[in-house]
Amino acid sequence: MTDITFDGRVAIVTGAGGGLGRTYALELARRGAAVVVNDLGGSVNGAGGDDAAAQKVVDEIKAFGGQAAPSYHSVATPEGGAAIVKTAVDSFGGVDIVINNAGILRDKSFLKMEWSDLDLVLDVHLRGAFYVSQPAFAVMKEKGYGRFIFTSSNSGVFGNFGQANYGAAKAGLVGLSNVLAIEGAKSGITSNAIMPVAATRMTEALLGAANEMLAADLVTPLVTYLASEACTVTHEVFSAAGGRYARVFTGLAPGWFAGKGATPTAEDVAANWEQIEAQEGYIVPTASSDEIQGLMTTLAG
Ligand code: NAI
């Protein structure tokens, strides 16, 4: 395969002052992209802010001759999102790639969760991705080219104790990515979500002995590929951790049909539970219309 390069491409990486985002920014810049290194520079739980986080990564990129511009804006407001995209347009003339990566944690079991824990986590992860992606989508649509990567999590897609706010936000990002994949298809815009596992300041206390096998830069190759022109994959979710890369998908199985015109009882549902749960013969819908079409065929008998 020919080398993947990003010459002439402009990338925005949010939360790129450390952890996973820093590795994406460095790798894209090494391969020729001009990178907006965005980071508010706060703590893991979203407190404070420090311009040094983004600036340090910009300095690293410039030290090897790469192109980078810092953005210290928070993704968590519409104004912040617009300013991040404006930084890309003003500094480098456009935006081709958006890696929505900024994130925080406010873990608490459900009954202990306060609304402020919900608001902040939704604002940074979910709304933040909207605020950055909408102005970027407008620029990409005009150009007829774009690559979106959203950072989901196994906490959202599979569930994890103590992360109702985070899990809901991360699952929401899969929904956002799926819709952008559909809306962007005609304009050369792809959109995918990743579920990383990596040793960063966010997770090192949780991963224990596994830390050394889960270096952040083992997630980077998948993200780099998804961000490239060579990759036309869209509307997908991938797990990336420790050098293992795997598709994660939502399947729709044939299920049980009560019959044309029938109104089944709850007892009928219980009696047919095995067939309702059966996984054989599933499809992986690429839009809600895939389900509706299949459903119409079934209902027609
Ligand atoms: P990290 O804490 O090192 O990186 C997150 C970065 O986002 C920080 O540099 C932080 O300053 C920045 N940030 C936070 N709020 C911001 C805001 N409002 N505006 C701009 N920047 C902001 O953690 P890590 O692990 O690198 O996380 C990156 C992404 O990956 C996050 O979205 C996280 O939820 C996600 N993730 C990480 C996993 C892991 O195992 N490390 C697992 C699943 C998802």
Short mmCIF file of C-alpha atoms and ligand atoms in Angstrom, two decimals:
data_model
loop_
_atom_site.label_atom_id
_atom_site.label_comp_id
_atom_site.label_asym_id
_atom_site.label_seq_id
_atom_site.Cartn_x
_atom_site.Cartn_y
_atom_site.Cartn_z
CA MET A 1 0.00 0.00 0.00
CA THR A 2 1.21 3.51 -0.77
CA ASP A 3 2.15 5.71 2.16
CA ILE A 4 -0.67 7.65 3.77
CA THR A 5 0.08 11.36 3.68
CA PHE A 6 -1.83 14.48 4.57
CA ASP A 7 -0.03 17.08 2.47
CA GLY A 8 -2.33 20.05 1.91
CA ARG A 9 -4.88 18.79 4.45
CA VAL A 10 -6.03 20.73 7.51
CA ALA A 11 -6.99 18.85 10.68
CA ILE A 12 -8.64 19.93 13.91
CA VAL A 13 -7.94 17.71 16.91
CA THR A 14 -9.88 18.70 20.03
CA GLY A 15 -8.39 17.89 23.42
CA ALA A 16 -4.99 17.49 21.73
CA GLY A 17 -2.90 18.91 24.58
CA GLY A 18 -2.29 15.45 26.06
CA GLY A 19 -3.31 11.79 26.03
CA LEU A 20 -4.78 10.34 22.86
CA GLY A 21 -5.39 13.67 21.13
CA ARG A 22 -1.73 14.65 21.32
CA THR A 23 -0.72 11.42 19.56
CA TYR A 24 -3.21 12.10 16.72
CA ALA A 25 -2.01 15.69 16.31
CA LEU A 26 1.65 14.65 16.21
CA GLU A 27 1.07 11.81 13.74
CA LEU A 28 -1.08 13.84 11.33
CA ALA A 29 1.45 16.68 11.42
CA ARG A 30 4.34 14.24 10.84
CA ARG A 31 2.51 13.03 7.75
CA GLY A 32 2.06 16.55 6.38
CA ALA A 33 -1.23 17.90 7.79
CA ALA A 34 -1.55 21.40 9.17
CA VAL A 35 -3.07 20.82 12.60
CA VAL A 36 -5.16 22.97 14.91
CA VAL A 37 -4.18 21.73 18.35
CA ASN A 38 -7.18 22.52 20.52
CA ASP A 39 -7.14 22.12 24.29
CA LEU A 40 -8.65 23.97 27.19
CA GLY A 41 -5.97 22.55 29.46
CA GLY A 42 -8.20 21.71 32.41
CA SER A 43 -8.19 18.80 34.85
CA VAL A 44 -9.70 15.35 34.18
CA ASN A 45 -12.93 16.44 35.90
CA GLY A 46 -13.18 19.59 33.80
CA ALA A 47 -11.92 22.18 36.27
CA GLY A 48 -9.60 25.04 35.35
CA GLY A 49 -7.74 25.74 32.14
CA ASP A 50 -4.18 26.32 30.94
CA ASP A 51 -2.99 27.48 27.51
CA ALA A 52 0.28 25.60 28.06
CA ALA A 53 -1.29 22.22 27.15
CA ALA A 54 -2.07 23.10 23.52
CA GLN A 55 0.98 25.33 23.15
CA LYS A 56 3.35 22.54 24.17
CA VAL A 57 2.07 20.22 21.45
CA VAL A 58 2.23 23.03 18.87
CA ASP A 59 5.87 23.56 19.89
CA GLU A 60 6.57 19.83 19.51
CA ILE A 61 5.11 19.85 15.99
CA LYS A 62 7.00 22.98 14.99
CA ALA A 63 10.22 21.45 16.37
CA PHE A 64 10.13 18.73 13.69
CA GLY A 65 9.18 21.22 10.97
CA GLY A 66 5.42 20.54 11.01
CA GLN A 67 2.58 23.05 10.77
CA ALA A 68 0.36 23.70 13.77
CA ALA A 69 -1.74 26.42 15.38
CA PRO A 70 -3.01 26.42 18.95
CA SER A 71 -6.61 26.87 20.04
CA TYR A 72 -7.34 27.29 23.74
CA HIS A 73 -11.12 27.44 23.31
CA SER A 74 -13.52 25.16 25.11
CA VAL A 75 -15.50 22.88 22.82
CA ALA A 76 -18.37 23.14 25.30
CA THR A 77 -20.00 26.28 23.87
CA PRO A 78 -21.23 27.18 20.37
CA GLU A 79 -18.85 30.17 20.40
CA GLY A 80 -15.92 27.92 21.32
CA GLY A 81 -16.73 25.44 18.55
CA ALA A 82 -17.02 28.21 15.97
CA ALA A 83 -13.74 29.76 17.14
CA ILE A 84 -11.89 26.43 16.78
CA VAL A 85 -13.06 26.06 13.18
CA LYS A 86 -12.26 29.75 12.52
CA THR A 87 -8.72 29.12 13.76
CA ALA A 88 -8.34 26.40 11.10
CA VAL A 89 -9.80 28.57 8.33
CA ASP A 90 -7.83 31.70 9.28
CA SER A 91 -4.54 29.85 9.85
CA PHE A 92 -4.62 27.25 7.09
CA GLY A 93 -7.48 28.12 4.71
CA GLY A 94 -10.01 25.42 5.56
CA VAL A 95 -10.70 22.19 7.41
CA ASP A 96 -10.61 18.66 5.99
CA ILE A 97 -10.47 16.53 9.14
CA VAL A 98 -12.13 16.85 12.54
CA ILE A 99 -11.18 14.51 15.35
CA ASN A 100 -13.64 15.12 18.18
CA ASN A 101 -11.60 13.89 21.12
CA ALA A 102 -11.89 16.39 24.01
CA GLY A 103 -13.27 14.77 27.12
CA ILE A 104 -13.67 14.81 30.88
CA LEU A 105 -15.02 12.49 33.58
CA ARG A 106 -17.56 13.09 36.36
CA ASP A 107 -18.16 9.48 37.43
CA LYS A 108 -20.83 8.76 40.06
CA SER A 109 -23.36 6.00 40.55
CA PHE A 110 -26.75 7.03 39.18
CA LEU A 111 -28.49 8.04 42.41
CA LYS A 112 -25.52 10.16 43.51
CA MET A 113 -25.24 11.99 40.20
CA GLU A 114 -25.95 15.71 40.34
CA TRP A 115 -27.30 17.63 37.37
CA SER A 116 -24.07 19.60 37.19
CA ASP A 117 -22.22 16.30 36.59
CA LEU A 118 -24.62 15.55 33.75
CA ASP A 119 -24.51 19.04 32.21
CA LEU A 120 -20.73 19.32 32.13
CA VAL A 121 -20.18 15.85 30.66
CA LEU A 122 -22.88 16.34 28.00
CA ASP A 123 -21.55 19.83 27.20
CA VAL A 124 -17.97 18.68 26.61
CA HIS A 125 -18.48 15.30 24.92
CA LEU A 126 -21.79 15.47 23.11
CA ARG A 127 -22.72 19.12 22.63
CA GLY A 128 -19.02 19.96 22.15
CA ALA A 129 -18.88 17.59 19.19
CA PHE A 130 -21.96 19.30 17.70
CA TYR A 131 -20.49 22.77 18.26
CA VAL A 132 -17.20 21.94 16.50
CA SER A 133 -18.64 19.70 13.80
CA GLN A 134 -21.45 21.90 12.51
CA PRO A 135 -19.25 24.83 11.36
CA ALA A 136 -16.67 22.31 10.08
CA PHE A 137 -19.36 20.43 8.14
CA ALA A 138 -20.30 23.68 6.36
CA VAL A 139 -16.70 24.18 5.20
CA MET A 140 -16.34 20.52 4.15
CA LYS A 141 -19.64 20.49 2.25
CA GLU A 142 -18.53 23.52 0.26
CA LYS A 143 -15.30 21.74 -0.66
CA GLY A 144 -16.85 18.32 -1.26
CA TYR A 145 -14.46 16.53 1.10
CA GLY A 146 -14.28 15.76 4.81
CA ARG A 147 -13.36 13.23 7.46
CA PHE A 148 -15.02 13.14 10.90
CA ILE A 149 -13.92 10.94 13.77
CA PHE A 150 -15.95 10.88 16.97
CA THR A 151 -14.61 9.43 20.20
CA SER A 152 -17.14 7.09 21.72
CA SER A 153 -16.39 4.52 24.40
CA ASN A 154 -17.23 1.00 25.48
CA SER A 155 -18.92 2.73 28.47
CA GLY A 156 -21.50 4.15 26.08
CA VAL A 157 -21.90 1.30 23.64
CA PHE A 158 -21.73 -1.57 26.17
CA GLY A 159 -22.32 0.21 29.54
CA ASN A 160 -20.19 0.70 32.64
CA PHE A 161 -21.04 1.15 36.31
CA GLY A 162 -20.89 4.76 37.55
CA GLN A 163 -20.88 6.38 34.12
CA ALA A 164 -24.52 7.19 33.31
CA ASN A 165 -23.61 10.72 32.19
CA TYR A 166 -20.48 9.72 30.28
CA GLY A 167 -22.05 6.59 28.78
CA ALA A 168 -25.09 8.51 27.54
CA ALA A 169 -22.85 11.17 25.99
CA LYS A 170 -20.61 8.57 24.36
CA ALA A 171 -23.54 6.59 22.95
CA GLY A 172 -24.96 9.88 21.65
CA LEU A 173 -21.78 10.44 19.67
CA VAL A 174 -22.39 7.22 17.73
CA GLY A 175 -25.83 8.56 16.81
CA LEU A 176 -24.34 11.88 15.71
CA SER A 177 -21.64 10.16 13.66
CA ASN A 178 -24.18 7.90 11.93
CA VAL A 179 -26.32 10.86 10.87
CA LEU A 180 -23.32 12.87 9.61
CA ALA A 181 -22.21 9.83 7.61
CA ILE A 182 -25.63 9.79 5.92
CA GLU A 183 -25.93 13.58 5.48
CA GLY A 184 -22.31 13.92 4.32
CA ALA A 185 -22.28 11.04 1.83
CA LYS A 186 -23.16 13.17 -1.19
CA SER A 187 -20.43 15.67 -0.34
CA GLY A 188 -17.46 13.32 0.05
CA ILE A 189 -17.71 13.50 3.84
CA THR A 190 -17.16 10.35 5.87
CA SER A 191 -17.88 9.92 9.57
CA ASN A 192 -16.86 7.15 11.94
CA ALA A 193 -16.66 6.63 15.69
CA ILE A 194 -13.93 4.95 17.71
CA MET A 195 -13.97 3.25 21.09
CA PRO A 196 -10.40 3.53 22.38
CA VAL A 197 -8.85 1.98 25.46
CA ALA A 198 -5.53 3.55 26.40
CA ALA A 199 -3.40 4.46 29.37
CA THR A 200 -3.77 8.22 29.77
CA ARG A 201 -4.23 10.48 32.78
CA MET A 202 -7.97 9.71 32.47
CA THR A 203 -7.57 5.96 32.90
CA GLU A 204 -4.17 5.08 34.38
CA ALA A 205 -5.56 4.62 37.87
CA LEU A 206 -8.26 2.29 36.53
CA LEU A 207 -6.27 0.05 34.19
CA GLY A 208 -3.67 -1.13 36.71
CA ALA A 209 -1.18 -3.67 35.34
CA ALA A 210 -2.67 -3.37 31.83
CA ASN A 211 -1.32 0.20 31.51
CA GLU A 212 1.91 -0.88 29.87
CA MET A 213 0.10 -2.81 27.11
CA LEU A 214 -2.27 0.04 26.32
CA ALA A 215 -0.06 2.87 25.09
CA ALA A 216 -2.05 5.76 23.60
CA ASP A 217 -0.11 5.63 20.35
CA LEU A 218 -1.49 2.15 19.67
CA VAL A 219 -4.86 3.81 18.97
CA THR A 220 -3.30 6.36 16.59
CA PRO A 221 -2.84 4.15 13.46
CA LEU A 222 -6.59 3.47 13.17
CA VAL A 223 -7.47 7.12 13.66
CA THR A 224 -4.83 8.15 11.11
CA TYR A 225 -6.27 5.73 8.56
CA LEU A 226 -9.87 6.86 9.18
CA ALA A 227 -8.72 10.48 8.73
CA SER A 228 -7.04 9.76 5.40
CA GLU A 229 -8.21 10.15 1.82
CA ALA A 230 -7.31 6.48 1.31
CA CYS A 231 -10.11 5.43 3.68
CA THR A 232 -13.64 5.75 2.34
CA VAL A 233 -15.19 3.71 5.17
CA THR A 234 -18.08 5.57 6.76
CA HIS A 235 -20.93 5.04 9.27
CA GLU A 236 -18.86 2.56 11.31
CA VAL A 237 -17.66 2.14 14.89
CA PHE A 238 -14.26 0.63 15.69
CA SER A 239 -12.66 -0.52 18.91
CA ALA A 240 -8.95 0.33 19.11
CA ALA A 241 -6.80 -0.78 22.03
CA GLY A 242 -3.32 -2.13 22.60
CA GLY A 243 -2.77 -2.83 18.89
CA ARG A 244 -6.10 -4.68 18.37
CA TYR A 245 -8.52 -3.01 15.95
CA ALA A 246 -12.05 -4.36 15.56
CA ARG A 247 -15.39 -3.41 14.06
CA VAL A 248 -18.26 -2.92 16.49
CA PHE A 249 -21.71 -3.07 14.93
CA THR A 250 -25.41 -3.03 15.67
CA GLY A 251 -27.18 -5.93 14.03
CA LEU A 252 -30.88 -6.36 13.39
CA ALA A 253 -32.00 -9.99 13.52
CA PRO A 254 -35.09 -11.31 11.67
CA GLY A 255 -36.98 -11.77 14.96
CA TRP A 256 -40.47 -13.20 15.27
CA PHE A 257 -43.47 -11.93 13.26
CA ALA A 258 -46.90 -12.52 14.76
CA GLY A 259 -48.49 -12.79 11.32
CA LYS A 260 -50.37 -10.47 8.97
CA GLY A 261 -53.22 -8.74 10.78
CA ALA A 262 -52.52 -10.52 14.09
CA THR A 263 -52.44 -8.67 17.43
CA PRO A 264 -50.32 -10.89 19.69
CA THR A 265 -50.63 -11.00 23.47
CA ALA A 266 -47.78 -10.59 25.97
CA GLU A 267 -48.01 -14.39 26.41
CA ASP A 268 -47.42 -14.84 22.66
CA VAL A 269 -44.33 -12.63 22.95
CA ALA A 270 -43.09 -14.71 25.89
CA ALA A 271 -43.77 -17.95 24.03
CA ASN A 272 -41.69 -16.78 21.07
CA TRP A 273 -38.86 -15.26 23.07
CA GLU A 274 -36.24 -17.62 21.69
CA GLN A 275 -36.94 -16.46 18.15
CA ILE A 276 -37.13 -12.80 19.19
CA GLU A 277 -33.63 -13.09 20.71
CA ALA A 278 -32.08 -15.28 18.00
CA GLN A 279 -29.06 -13.73 16.30
CA GLU A 280 -28.88 -15.78 13.10
CA GLY A 281 -29.53 -13.99 9.83
CA TYR A 282 -29.00 -10.46 11.13
CA ILE A 283 -28.33 -7.47 8.91
CA VAL A 284 -26.27 -4.40 9.80
CA PRO A 285 -28.50 -1.47 8.78
CA THR A 286 -26.76 1.58 7.31
CA ALA A 287 -29.78 3.84 7.82
CA SER A 288 -33.18 3.62 9.48
CA SER A 289 -34.64 3.14 5.99
CA ASP A 290 -32.90 -0.28 5.86
CA GLU A 291 -35.02 -1.39 8.80
CA ILE A 292 -38.22 0.10 7.42
CA GLN A 293 -37.74 -1.58 4.01
CA GLY A 294 -37.10 -4.98 5.58
CA LEU A 295 -40.04 -4.48 7.91
CA MET A 296 -42.38 -3.68 5.04
CA THR A 297 -41.36 -6.88 3.26
CA THR A 298 -42.02 -8.90 6.43
CA LEU A 299 -45.34 -7.19 7.15
CA ALA A 300 -46.51 -7.78 3.58
CA GLY A 301 -46.18 -11.46 4.36
P1 NAI B 1 -7.03 13.09 28.55
O1 NAI B 1 -7.61 13.65 29.78
O2 NAI B 1 -5.56 12.88 28.49
O3 NAI B 1 -7.41 13.99 27.28
C1 NAI B 1 -8.58 14.75 27.17
C2 NAI B 1 -8.19 16.13 26.74
O4 NAI B 1 -9.38 16.90 26.51
C3 NAI B 1 -7.40 16.86 27.84
O5 NAI B 1 -6.17 17.32 27.30
C4 NAI B 1 -8.33 18.00 28.24
O6 NAI B 1 -7.65 19.17 28.63
C5 NAI B 1 -9.15 18.20 26.99
N1 NAI B 1 -10.42 18.88 27.26
C6 NAI B 1 -11.29 18.62 28.27
N2 NAI B 1 -12.33 19.46 28.23
C7 NAI B 1 -12.14 20.26 27.14
C8 NAI B 1 -12.88 21.31 26.55
N3 NAI B 1 -14.05 21.72 27.09
N4 NAI B 1 -12.40 21.90 25.43
C9 NAI B 1 -11.23 21.50 24.89
N5 NAI B 1 -10.46 20.53 25.42
C10 NAI B 1 -10.92 19.90 26.52
O7 NAI B 1 -7.79 11.71 28.26
P2 NAI B 1 -7.76 10.71 27.01
O8 NAI B 1 -7.83 9.36 27.58
O9 NAI B 1 -6.69 11.07 26.07
O10 NAI B 1 -9.19 11.00 26.36
C11 NAI B 1 -9.39 11.37 25.00
C12 NAI B 1 -10.80 10.97 24.60
O11 NAI B 1 -10.89 9.55 24.56
C13 NAI B 1 -11.89 11.43 25.55
O12 NAI B 1 -13.02 11.81 24.82
C14 NAI B 1 -12.19 10.19 26.36
O13 NAI B 1 -13.48 10.22 26.91
C15 NAI B 1 -12.02 9.14 25.29
N6 NAI B 1 -11.82 7.78 25.79
C16 NAI B 1 -10.65 7.45 26.39
C17 NAI B 1 -10.46 6.16 26.84
C18 NAI B 1 -9.18 5.70 27.43
O14 NAI B 1 -9.06 4.48 27.73
N7 NAI B 1 -8.19 6.59 27.63
C19 NAI B 1 -11.53 5.15 26.76
C20 NAI B 1 -12.69 5.60 26.04
C21 NAI B 1 -12.82 6.88 25.60
#
